[in-house]
JSON list of N, CA, C and O and ligand atoms in Angstrom, two decimals:
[
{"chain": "A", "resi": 7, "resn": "UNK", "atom": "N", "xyz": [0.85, -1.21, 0.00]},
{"chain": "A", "resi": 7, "resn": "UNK", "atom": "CA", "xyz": [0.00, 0.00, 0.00]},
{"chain": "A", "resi": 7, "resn": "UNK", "atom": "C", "xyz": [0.88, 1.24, 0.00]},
{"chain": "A", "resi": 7, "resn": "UNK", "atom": "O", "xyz": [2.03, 1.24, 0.44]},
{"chain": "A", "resi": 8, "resn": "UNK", "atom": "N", "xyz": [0.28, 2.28, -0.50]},
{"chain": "A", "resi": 8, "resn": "UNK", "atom": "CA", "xyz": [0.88, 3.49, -1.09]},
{"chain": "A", "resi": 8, "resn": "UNK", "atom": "C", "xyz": [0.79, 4.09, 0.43]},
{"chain": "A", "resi": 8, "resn": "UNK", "atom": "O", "xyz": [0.09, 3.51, 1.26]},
{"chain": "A", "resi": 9, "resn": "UNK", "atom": "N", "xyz": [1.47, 5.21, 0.76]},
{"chain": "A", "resi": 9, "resn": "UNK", "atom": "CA", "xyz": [1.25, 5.70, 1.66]},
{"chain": "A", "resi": 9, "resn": "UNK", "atom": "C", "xyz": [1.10, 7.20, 1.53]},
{"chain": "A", "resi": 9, "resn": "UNK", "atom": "O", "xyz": [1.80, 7.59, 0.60]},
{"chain": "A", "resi": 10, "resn": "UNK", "atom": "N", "xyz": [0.40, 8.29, 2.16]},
{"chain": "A", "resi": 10, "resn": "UNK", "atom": "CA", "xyz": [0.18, 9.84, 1.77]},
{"chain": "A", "resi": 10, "resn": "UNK", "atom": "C", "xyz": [1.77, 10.30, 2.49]},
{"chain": "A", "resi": 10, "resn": "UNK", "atom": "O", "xyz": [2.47, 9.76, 3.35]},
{"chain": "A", "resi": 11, "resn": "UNK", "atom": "N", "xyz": [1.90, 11.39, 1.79]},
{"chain": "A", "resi": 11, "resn": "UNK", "atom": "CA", "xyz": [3.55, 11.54, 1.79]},
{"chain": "A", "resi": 11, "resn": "UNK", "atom": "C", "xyz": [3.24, 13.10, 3.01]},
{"chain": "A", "resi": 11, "resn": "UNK", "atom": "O", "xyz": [4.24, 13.46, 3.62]},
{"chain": "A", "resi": 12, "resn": "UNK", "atom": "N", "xyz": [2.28, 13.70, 3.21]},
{"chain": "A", "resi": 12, "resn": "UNK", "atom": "CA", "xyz": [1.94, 14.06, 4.21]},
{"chain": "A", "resi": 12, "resn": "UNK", "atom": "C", "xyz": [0.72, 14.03, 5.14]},
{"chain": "A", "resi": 12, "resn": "UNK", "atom": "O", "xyz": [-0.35, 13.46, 4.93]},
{"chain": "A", "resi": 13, "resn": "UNK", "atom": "N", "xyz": [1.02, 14.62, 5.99]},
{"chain": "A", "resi": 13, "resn": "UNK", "atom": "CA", "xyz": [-0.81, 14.31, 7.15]},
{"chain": "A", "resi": 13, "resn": "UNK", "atom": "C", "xyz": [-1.55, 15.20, 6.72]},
{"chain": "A", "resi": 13, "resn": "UNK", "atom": "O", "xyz": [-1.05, 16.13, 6.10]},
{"chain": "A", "resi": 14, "resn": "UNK", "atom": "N", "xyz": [-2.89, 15.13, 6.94]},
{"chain": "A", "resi": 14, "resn": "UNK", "atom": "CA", "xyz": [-3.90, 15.96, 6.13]},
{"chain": "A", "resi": 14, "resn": "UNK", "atom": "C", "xyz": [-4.37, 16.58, 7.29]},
{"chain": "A", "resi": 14, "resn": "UNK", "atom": "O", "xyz": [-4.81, 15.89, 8.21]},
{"chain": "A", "resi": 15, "resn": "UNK", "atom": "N", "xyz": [-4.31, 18.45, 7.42]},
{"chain": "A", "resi": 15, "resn": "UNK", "atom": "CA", "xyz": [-4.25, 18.77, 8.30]},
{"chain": "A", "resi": 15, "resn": "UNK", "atom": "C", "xyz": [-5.84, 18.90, 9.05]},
{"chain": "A", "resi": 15, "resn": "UNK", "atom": "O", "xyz": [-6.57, 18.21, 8.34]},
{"chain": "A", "resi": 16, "resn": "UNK", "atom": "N", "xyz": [-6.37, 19.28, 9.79]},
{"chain": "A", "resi": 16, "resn": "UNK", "atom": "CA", "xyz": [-7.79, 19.72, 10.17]},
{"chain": "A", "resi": 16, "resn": "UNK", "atom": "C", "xyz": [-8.49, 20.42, 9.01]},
{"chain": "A", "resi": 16, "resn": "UNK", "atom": "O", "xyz": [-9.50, 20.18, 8.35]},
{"chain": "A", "resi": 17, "resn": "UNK", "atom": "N", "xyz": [-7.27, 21.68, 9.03]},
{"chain": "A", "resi": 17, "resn": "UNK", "atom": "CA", "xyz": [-7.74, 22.81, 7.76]},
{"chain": "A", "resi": 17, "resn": "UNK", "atom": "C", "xyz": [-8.35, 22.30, 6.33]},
{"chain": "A", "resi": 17, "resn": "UNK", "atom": "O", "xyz": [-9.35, 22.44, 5.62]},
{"chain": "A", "resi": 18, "resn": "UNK", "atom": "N", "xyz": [-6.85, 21.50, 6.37]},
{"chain": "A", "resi": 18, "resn": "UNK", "atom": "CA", "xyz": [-7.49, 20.93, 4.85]},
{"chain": "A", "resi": 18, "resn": "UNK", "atom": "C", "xyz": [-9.05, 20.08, 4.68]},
{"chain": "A", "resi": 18, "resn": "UNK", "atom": "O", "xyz": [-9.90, 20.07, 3.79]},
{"chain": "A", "resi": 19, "resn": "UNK", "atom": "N", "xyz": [-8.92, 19.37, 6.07]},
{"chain": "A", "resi": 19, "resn": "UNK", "atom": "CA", "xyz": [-10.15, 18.82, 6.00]},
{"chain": "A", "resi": 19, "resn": "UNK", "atom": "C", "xyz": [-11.57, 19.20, 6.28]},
{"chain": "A", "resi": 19, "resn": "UNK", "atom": "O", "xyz": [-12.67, 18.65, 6.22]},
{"chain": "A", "resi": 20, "resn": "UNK", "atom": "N", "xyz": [-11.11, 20.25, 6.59]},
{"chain": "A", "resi": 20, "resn": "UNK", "atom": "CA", "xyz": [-12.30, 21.71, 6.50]},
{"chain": "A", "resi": 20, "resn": "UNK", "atom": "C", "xyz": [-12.62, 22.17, 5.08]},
{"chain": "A", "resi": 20, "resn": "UNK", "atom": "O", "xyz": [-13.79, 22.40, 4.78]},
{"chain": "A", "resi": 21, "resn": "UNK", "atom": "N", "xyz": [-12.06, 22.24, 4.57]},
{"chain": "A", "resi": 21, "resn": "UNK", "atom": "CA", "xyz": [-12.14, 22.85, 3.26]},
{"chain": "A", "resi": 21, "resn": "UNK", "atom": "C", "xyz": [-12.67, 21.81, 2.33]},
{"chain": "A", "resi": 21, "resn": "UNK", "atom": "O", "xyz": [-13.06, 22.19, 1.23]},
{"chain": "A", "resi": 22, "resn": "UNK", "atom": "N", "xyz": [-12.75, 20.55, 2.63]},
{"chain": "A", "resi": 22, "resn": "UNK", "atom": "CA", "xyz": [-12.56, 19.52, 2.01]},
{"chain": "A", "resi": 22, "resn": "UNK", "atom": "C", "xyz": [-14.22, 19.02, 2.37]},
{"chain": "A", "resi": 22, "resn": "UNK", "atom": "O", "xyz": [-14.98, 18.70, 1.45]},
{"chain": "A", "resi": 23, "resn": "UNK", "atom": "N", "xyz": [-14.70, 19.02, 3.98]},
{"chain": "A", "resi": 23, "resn": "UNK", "atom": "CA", "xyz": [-15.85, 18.83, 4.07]},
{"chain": "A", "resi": 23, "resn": "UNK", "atom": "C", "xyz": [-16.81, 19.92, 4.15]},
{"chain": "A", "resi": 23, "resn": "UNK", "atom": "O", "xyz": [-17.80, 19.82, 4.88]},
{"chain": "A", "resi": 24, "resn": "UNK", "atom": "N", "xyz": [-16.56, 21.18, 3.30]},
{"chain": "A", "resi": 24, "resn": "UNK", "atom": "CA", "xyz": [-17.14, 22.47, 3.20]},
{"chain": "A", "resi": 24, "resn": "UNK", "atom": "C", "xyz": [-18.17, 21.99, 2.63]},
{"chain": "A", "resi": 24, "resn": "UNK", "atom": "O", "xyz": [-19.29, 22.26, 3.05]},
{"chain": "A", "resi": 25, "resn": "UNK", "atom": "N", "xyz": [-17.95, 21.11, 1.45]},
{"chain": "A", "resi": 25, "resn": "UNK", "atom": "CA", "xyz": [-18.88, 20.95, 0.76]},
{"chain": "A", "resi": 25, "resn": "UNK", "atom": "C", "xyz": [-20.04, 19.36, 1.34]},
{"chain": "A", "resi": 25, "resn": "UNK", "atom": "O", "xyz": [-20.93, 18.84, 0.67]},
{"chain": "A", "resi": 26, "resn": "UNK", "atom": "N", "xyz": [-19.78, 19.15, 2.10]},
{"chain": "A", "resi": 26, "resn": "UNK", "atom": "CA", "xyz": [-20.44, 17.87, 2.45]},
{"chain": "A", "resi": 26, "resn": "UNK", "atom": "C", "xyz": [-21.87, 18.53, 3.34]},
{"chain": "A", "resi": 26, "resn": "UNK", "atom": "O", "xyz": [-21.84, 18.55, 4.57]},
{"chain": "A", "resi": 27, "resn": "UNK", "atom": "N", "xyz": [-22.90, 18.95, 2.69]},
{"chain": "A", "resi": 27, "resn": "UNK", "atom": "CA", "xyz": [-23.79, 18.77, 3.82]},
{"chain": "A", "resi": 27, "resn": "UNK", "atom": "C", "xyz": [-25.49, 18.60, 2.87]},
{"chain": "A", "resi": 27, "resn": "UNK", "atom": "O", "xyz": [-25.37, 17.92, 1.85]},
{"chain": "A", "resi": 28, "resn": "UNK", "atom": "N", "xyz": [-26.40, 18.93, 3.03]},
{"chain": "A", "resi": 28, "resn": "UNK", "atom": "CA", "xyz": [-27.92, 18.04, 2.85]},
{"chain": "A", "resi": 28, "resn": "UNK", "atom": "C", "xyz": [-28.57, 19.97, 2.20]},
{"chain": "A", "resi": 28, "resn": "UNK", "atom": "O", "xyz": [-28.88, 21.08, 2.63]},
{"chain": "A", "resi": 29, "resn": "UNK", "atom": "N", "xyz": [-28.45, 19.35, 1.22]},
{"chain": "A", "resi": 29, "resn": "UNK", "atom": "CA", "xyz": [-29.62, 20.70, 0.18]},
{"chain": "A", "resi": 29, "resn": "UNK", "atom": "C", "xyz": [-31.06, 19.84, 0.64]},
{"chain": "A", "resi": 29, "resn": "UNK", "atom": "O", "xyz": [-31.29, 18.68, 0.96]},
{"chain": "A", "resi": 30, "resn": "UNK", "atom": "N", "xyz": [-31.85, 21.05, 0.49]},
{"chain": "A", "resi": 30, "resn": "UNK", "atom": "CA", "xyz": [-33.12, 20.75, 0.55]},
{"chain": "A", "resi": 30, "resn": "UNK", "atom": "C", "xyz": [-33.78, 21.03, -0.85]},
{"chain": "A", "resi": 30, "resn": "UNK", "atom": "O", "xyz": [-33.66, 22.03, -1.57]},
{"chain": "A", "resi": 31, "resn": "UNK", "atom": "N", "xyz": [-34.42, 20.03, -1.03]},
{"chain": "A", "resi": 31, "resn": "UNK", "atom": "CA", "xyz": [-34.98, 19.17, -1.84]},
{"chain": "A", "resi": 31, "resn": "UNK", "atom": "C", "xyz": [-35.87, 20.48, -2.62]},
{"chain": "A", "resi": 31, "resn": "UNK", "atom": "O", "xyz": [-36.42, 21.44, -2.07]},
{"chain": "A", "resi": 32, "resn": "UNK", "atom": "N", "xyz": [-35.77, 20.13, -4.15]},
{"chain": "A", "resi": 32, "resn": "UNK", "atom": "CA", "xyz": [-36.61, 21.40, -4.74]},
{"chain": "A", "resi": 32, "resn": "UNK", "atom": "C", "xyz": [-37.86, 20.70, -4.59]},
{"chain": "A", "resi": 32, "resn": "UNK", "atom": "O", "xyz": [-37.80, 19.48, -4.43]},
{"chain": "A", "resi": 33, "resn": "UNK", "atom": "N", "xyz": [-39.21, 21.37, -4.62]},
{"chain": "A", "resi": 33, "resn": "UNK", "atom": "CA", "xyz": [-40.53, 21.19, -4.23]},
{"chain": "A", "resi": 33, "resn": "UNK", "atom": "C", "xyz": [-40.87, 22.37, -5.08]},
{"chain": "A", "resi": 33, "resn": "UNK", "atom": "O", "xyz": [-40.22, 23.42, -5.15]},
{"chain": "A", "resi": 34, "resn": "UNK", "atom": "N", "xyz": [-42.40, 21.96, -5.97]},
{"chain": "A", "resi": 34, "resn": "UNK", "atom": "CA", "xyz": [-43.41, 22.55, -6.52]},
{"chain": "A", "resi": 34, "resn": "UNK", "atom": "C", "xyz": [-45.41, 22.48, -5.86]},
{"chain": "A", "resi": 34, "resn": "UNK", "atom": "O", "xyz": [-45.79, 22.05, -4.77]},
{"chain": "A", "resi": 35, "resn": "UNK", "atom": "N", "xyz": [-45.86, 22.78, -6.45]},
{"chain": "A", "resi": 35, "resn": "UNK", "atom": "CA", "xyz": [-46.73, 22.53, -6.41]},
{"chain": "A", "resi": 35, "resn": "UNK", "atom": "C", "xyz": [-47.94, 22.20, -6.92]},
{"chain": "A", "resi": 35, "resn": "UNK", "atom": "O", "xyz": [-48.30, 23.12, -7.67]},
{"chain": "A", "resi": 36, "resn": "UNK", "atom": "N", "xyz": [-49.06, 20.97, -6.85]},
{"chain": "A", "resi": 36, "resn": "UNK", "atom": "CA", "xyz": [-49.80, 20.67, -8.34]},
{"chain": "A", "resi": 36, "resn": "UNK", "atom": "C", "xyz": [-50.79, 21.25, -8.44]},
{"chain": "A", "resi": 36, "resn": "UNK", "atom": "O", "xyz": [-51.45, 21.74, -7.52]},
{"chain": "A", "resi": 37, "resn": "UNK", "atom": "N", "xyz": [-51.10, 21.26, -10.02]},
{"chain": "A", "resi": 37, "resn": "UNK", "atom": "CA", "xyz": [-52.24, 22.26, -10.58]},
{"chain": "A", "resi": 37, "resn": "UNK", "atom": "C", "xyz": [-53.23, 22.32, -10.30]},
{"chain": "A", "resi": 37, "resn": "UNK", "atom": "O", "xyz": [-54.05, 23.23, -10.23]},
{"chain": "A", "resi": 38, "resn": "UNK", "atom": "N", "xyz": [-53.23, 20.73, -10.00]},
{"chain": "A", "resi": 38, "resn": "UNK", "atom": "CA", "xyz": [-54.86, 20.08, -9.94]},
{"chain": "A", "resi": 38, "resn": "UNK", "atom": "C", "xyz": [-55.53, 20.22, -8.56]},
{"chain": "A", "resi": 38, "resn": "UNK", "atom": "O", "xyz": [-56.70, 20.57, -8.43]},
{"chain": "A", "resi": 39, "resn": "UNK", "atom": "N", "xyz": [-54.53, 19.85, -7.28]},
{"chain": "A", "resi": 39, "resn": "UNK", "atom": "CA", "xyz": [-54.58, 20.06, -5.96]},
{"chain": "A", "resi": 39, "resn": "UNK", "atom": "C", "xyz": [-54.01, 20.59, -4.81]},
{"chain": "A", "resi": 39, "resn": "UNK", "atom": "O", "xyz": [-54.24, 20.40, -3.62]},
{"chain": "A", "resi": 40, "resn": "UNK", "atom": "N", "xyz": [-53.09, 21.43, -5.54]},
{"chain": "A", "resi": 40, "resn": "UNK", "atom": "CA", "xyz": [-52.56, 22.67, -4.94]},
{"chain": "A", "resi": 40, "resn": "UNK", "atom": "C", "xyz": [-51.34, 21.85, -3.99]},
{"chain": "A", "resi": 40, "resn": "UNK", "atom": "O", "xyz": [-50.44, 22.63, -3.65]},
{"chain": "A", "resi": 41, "resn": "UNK", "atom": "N", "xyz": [-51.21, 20.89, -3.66]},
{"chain": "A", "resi": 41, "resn": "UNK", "atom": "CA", "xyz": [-50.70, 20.04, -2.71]},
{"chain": "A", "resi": 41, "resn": "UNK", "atom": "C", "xyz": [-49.09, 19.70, -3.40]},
{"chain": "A", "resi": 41, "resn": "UNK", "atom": "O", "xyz": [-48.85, 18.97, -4.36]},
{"chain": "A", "resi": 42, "resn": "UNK", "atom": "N", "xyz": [-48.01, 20.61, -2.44]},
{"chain": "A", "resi": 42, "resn": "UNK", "atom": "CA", "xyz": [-46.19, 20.35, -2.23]},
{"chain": "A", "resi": 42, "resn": "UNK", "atom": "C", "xyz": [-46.28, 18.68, -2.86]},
{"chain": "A", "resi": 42, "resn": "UNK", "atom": "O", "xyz": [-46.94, 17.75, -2.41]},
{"chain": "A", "resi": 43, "resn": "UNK", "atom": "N", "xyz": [-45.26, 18.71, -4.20]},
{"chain": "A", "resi": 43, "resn": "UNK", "atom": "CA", "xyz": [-44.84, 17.80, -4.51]},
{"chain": "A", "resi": 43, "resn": "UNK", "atom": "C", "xyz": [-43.76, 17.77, -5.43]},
{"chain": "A", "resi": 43, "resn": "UNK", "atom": "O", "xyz": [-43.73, 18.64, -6.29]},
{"chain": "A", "resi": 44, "resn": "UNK", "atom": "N", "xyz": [-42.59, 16.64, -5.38]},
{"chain": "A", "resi": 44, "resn": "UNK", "atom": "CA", "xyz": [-41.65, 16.84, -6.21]},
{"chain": "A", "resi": 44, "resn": "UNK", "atom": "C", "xyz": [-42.20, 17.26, -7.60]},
{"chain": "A", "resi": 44, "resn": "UNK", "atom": "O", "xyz": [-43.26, 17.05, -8.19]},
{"chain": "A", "resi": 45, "resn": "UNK", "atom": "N", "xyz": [-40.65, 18.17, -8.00]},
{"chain": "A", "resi": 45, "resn": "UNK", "atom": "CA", "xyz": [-41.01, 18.58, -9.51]},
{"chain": "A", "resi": 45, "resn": "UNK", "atom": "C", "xyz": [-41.35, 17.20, -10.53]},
{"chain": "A", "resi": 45, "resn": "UNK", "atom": "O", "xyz": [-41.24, 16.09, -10.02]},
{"chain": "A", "resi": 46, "resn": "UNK", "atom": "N", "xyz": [-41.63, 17.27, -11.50]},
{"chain": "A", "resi": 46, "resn": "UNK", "atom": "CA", "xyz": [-41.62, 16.17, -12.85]},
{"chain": "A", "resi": 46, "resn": "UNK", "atom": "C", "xyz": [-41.98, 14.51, -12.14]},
{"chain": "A", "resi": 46, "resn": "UNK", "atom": "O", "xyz": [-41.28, 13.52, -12.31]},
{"chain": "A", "resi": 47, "resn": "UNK", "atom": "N", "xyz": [-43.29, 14.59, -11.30]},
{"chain": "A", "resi": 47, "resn": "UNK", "atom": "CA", "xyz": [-42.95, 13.56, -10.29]},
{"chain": "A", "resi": 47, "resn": "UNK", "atom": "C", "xyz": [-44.86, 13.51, -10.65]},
{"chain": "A", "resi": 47, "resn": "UNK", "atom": "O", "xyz": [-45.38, 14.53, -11.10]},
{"chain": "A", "resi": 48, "resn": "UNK", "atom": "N", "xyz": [-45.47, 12.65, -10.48]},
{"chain": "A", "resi": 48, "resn": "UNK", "atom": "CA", "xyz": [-46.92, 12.23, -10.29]},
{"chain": "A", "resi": 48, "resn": "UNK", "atom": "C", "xyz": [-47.08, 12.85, -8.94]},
{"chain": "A", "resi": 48, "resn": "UNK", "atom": "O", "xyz": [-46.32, 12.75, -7.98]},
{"chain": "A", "resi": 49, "resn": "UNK", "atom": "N", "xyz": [-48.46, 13.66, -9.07]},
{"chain": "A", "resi": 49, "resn": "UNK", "atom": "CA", "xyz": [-48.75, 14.11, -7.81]},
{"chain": "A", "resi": 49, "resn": "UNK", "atom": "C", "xyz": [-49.08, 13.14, -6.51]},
{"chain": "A", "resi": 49, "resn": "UNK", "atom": "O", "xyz": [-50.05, 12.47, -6.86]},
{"chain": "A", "resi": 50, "resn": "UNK", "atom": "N", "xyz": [-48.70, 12.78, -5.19]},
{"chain": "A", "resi": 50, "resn": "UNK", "atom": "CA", "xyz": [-48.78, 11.80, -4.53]},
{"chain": "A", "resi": 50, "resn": "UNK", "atom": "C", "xyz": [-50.04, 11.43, -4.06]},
{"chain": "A", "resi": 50, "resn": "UNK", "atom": "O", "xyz": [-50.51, 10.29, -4.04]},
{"chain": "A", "resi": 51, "resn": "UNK", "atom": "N", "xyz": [-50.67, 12.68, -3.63]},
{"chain": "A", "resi": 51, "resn": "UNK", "atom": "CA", "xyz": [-51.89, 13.07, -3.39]},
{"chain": "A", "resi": 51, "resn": "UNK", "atom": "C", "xyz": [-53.69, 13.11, -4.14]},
{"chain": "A", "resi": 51, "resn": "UNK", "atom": "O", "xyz": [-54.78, 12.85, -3.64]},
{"chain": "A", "resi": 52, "resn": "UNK", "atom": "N", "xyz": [-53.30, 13.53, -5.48]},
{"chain": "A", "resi": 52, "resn": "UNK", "atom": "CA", "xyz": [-54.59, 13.27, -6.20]},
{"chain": "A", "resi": 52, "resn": "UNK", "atom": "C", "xyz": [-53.99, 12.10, -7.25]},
{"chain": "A", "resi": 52, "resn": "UNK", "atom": "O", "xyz": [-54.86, 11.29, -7.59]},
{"chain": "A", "resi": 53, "resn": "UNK", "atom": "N", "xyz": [-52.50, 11.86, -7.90]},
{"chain": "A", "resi": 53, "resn": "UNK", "atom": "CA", "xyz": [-52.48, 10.88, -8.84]},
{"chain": "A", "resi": 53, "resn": "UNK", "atom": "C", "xyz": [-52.37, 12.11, -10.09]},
{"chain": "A", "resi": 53, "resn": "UNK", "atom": "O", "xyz": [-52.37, 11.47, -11.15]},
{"chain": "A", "resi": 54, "resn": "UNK", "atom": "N", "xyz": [-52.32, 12.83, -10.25]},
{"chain": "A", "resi": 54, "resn": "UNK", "atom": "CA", "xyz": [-52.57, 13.54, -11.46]},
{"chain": "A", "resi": 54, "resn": "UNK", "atom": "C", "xyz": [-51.04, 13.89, -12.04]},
{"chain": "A", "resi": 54, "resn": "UNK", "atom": "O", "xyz": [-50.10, 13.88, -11.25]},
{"chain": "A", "resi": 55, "resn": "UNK", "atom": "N", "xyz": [-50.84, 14.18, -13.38]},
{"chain": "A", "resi": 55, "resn": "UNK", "atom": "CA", "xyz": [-49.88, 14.80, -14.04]},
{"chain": "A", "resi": 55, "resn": "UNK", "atom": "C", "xyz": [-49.97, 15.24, -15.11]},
{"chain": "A", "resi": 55, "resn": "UNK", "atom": "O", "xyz": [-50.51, 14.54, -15.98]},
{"chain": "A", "resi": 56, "resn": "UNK", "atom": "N", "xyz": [-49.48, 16.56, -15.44]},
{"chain": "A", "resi": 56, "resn": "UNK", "atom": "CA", "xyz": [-49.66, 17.02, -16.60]},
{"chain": "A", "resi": 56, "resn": "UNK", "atom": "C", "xyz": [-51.58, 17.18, -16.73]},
{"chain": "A", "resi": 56, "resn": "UNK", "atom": "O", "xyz": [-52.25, 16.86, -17.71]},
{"chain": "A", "resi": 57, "resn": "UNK", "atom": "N", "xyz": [-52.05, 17.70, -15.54]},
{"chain": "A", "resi": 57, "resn": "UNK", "atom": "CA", "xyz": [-53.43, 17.85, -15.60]},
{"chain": "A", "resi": 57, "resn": "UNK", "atom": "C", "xyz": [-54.04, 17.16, -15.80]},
{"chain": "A", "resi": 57, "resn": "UNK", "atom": "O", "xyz": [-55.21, 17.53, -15.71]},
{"chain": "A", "resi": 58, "resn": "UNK", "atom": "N", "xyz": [-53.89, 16.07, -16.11]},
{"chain": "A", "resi": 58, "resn": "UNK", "atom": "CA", "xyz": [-54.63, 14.89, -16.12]},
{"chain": "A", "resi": 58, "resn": "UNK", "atom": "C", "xyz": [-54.23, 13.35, -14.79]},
{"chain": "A", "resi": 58, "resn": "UNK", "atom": "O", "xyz": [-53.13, 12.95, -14.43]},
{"chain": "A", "resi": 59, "resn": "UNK", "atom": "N", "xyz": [-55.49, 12.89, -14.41]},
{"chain": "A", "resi": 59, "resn": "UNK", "atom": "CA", "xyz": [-55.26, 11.78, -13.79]},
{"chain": "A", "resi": 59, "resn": "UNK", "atom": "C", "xyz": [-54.68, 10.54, -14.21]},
{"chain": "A", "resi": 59, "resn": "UNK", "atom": "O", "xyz": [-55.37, 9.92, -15.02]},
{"chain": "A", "resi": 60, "resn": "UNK", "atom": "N", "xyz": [-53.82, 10.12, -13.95]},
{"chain": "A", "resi": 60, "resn": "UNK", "atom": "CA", "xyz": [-52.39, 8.79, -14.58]},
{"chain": "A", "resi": 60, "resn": "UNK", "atom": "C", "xyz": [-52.71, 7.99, -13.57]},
{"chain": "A", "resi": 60, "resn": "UNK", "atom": "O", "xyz": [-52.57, 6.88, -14.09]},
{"chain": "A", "resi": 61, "resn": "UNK", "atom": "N", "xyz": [-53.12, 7.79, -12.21]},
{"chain": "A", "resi": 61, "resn": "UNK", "atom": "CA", "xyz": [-53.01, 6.69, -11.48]},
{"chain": "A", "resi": 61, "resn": "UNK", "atom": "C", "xyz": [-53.89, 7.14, -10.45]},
{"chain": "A", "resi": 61, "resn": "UNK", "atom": "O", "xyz": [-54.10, 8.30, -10.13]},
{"chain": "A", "resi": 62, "resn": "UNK", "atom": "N", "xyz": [-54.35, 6.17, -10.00]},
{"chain": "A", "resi": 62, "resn": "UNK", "atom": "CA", "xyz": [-55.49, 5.98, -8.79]},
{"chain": "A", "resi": 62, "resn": "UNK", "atom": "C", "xyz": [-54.53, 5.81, -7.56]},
{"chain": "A", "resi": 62, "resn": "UNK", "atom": "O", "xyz": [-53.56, 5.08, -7.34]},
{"chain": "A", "resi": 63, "resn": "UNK", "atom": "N", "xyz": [-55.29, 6.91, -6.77]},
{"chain": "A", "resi": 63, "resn": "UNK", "atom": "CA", "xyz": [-54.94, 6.97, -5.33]},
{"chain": "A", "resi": 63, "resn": "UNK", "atom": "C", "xyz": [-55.95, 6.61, -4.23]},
{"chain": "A", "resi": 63, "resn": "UNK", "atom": "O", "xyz": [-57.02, 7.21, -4.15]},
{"chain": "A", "resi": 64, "resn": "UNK", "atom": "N", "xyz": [-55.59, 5.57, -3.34]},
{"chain": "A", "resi": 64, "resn": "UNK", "atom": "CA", "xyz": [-56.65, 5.23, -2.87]},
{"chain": "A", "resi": 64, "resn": "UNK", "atom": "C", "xyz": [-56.33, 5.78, -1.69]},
{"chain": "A", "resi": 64, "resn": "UNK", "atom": "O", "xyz": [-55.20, 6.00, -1.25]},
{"chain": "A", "resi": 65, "resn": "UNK", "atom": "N", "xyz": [-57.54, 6.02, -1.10]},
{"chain": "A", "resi": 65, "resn": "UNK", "atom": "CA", "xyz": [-57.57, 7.22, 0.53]},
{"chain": "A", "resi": 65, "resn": "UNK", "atom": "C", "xyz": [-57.88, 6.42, 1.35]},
{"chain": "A", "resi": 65, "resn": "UNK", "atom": "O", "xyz": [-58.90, 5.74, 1.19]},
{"chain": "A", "resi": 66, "resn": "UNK", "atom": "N", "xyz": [-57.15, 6.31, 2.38]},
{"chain": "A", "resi": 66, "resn": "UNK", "atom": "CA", "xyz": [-57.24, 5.69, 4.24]},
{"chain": "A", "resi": 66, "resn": "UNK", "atom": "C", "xyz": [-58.07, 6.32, 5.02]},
{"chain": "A", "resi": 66, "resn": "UNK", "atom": "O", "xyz": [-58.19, 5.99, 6.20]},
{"chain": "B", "resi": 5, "resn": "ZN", "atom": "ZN1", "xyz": [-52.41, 16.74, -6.87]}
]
């Protein structure tokens, strides 16, 4: 095994996990039922896309 020819300091590893953390999720909302749902995604809620109904949602 290769070995790193120096130690990797805190700093560096600051800079390094600058970029490591959790975006929040883009969210729209549908035409049909006004109801937060991923973009380009079947609405979860009524089933609809593209204004029209694509799949049956059955209610609890
Ligand atoms: Zn909907």
């Amino acid at each position: 095994m290769t070995q790193p020819k120096k130690k990797t300091t805190a700093r560096k590893k600051g800079f390094r996990r600058a970029h490591h953390f959790l975006k929040t999720p883009g969210m729209s909302t549908c035409p049909s039922c006004h109801a937060v749902k991923p973009p380009h995604q079947v609405c979860p809620s009524c089933g609809a896309y593209n204004g029209k109904e694509v799949i049956k949602v059955e209610l609890e």
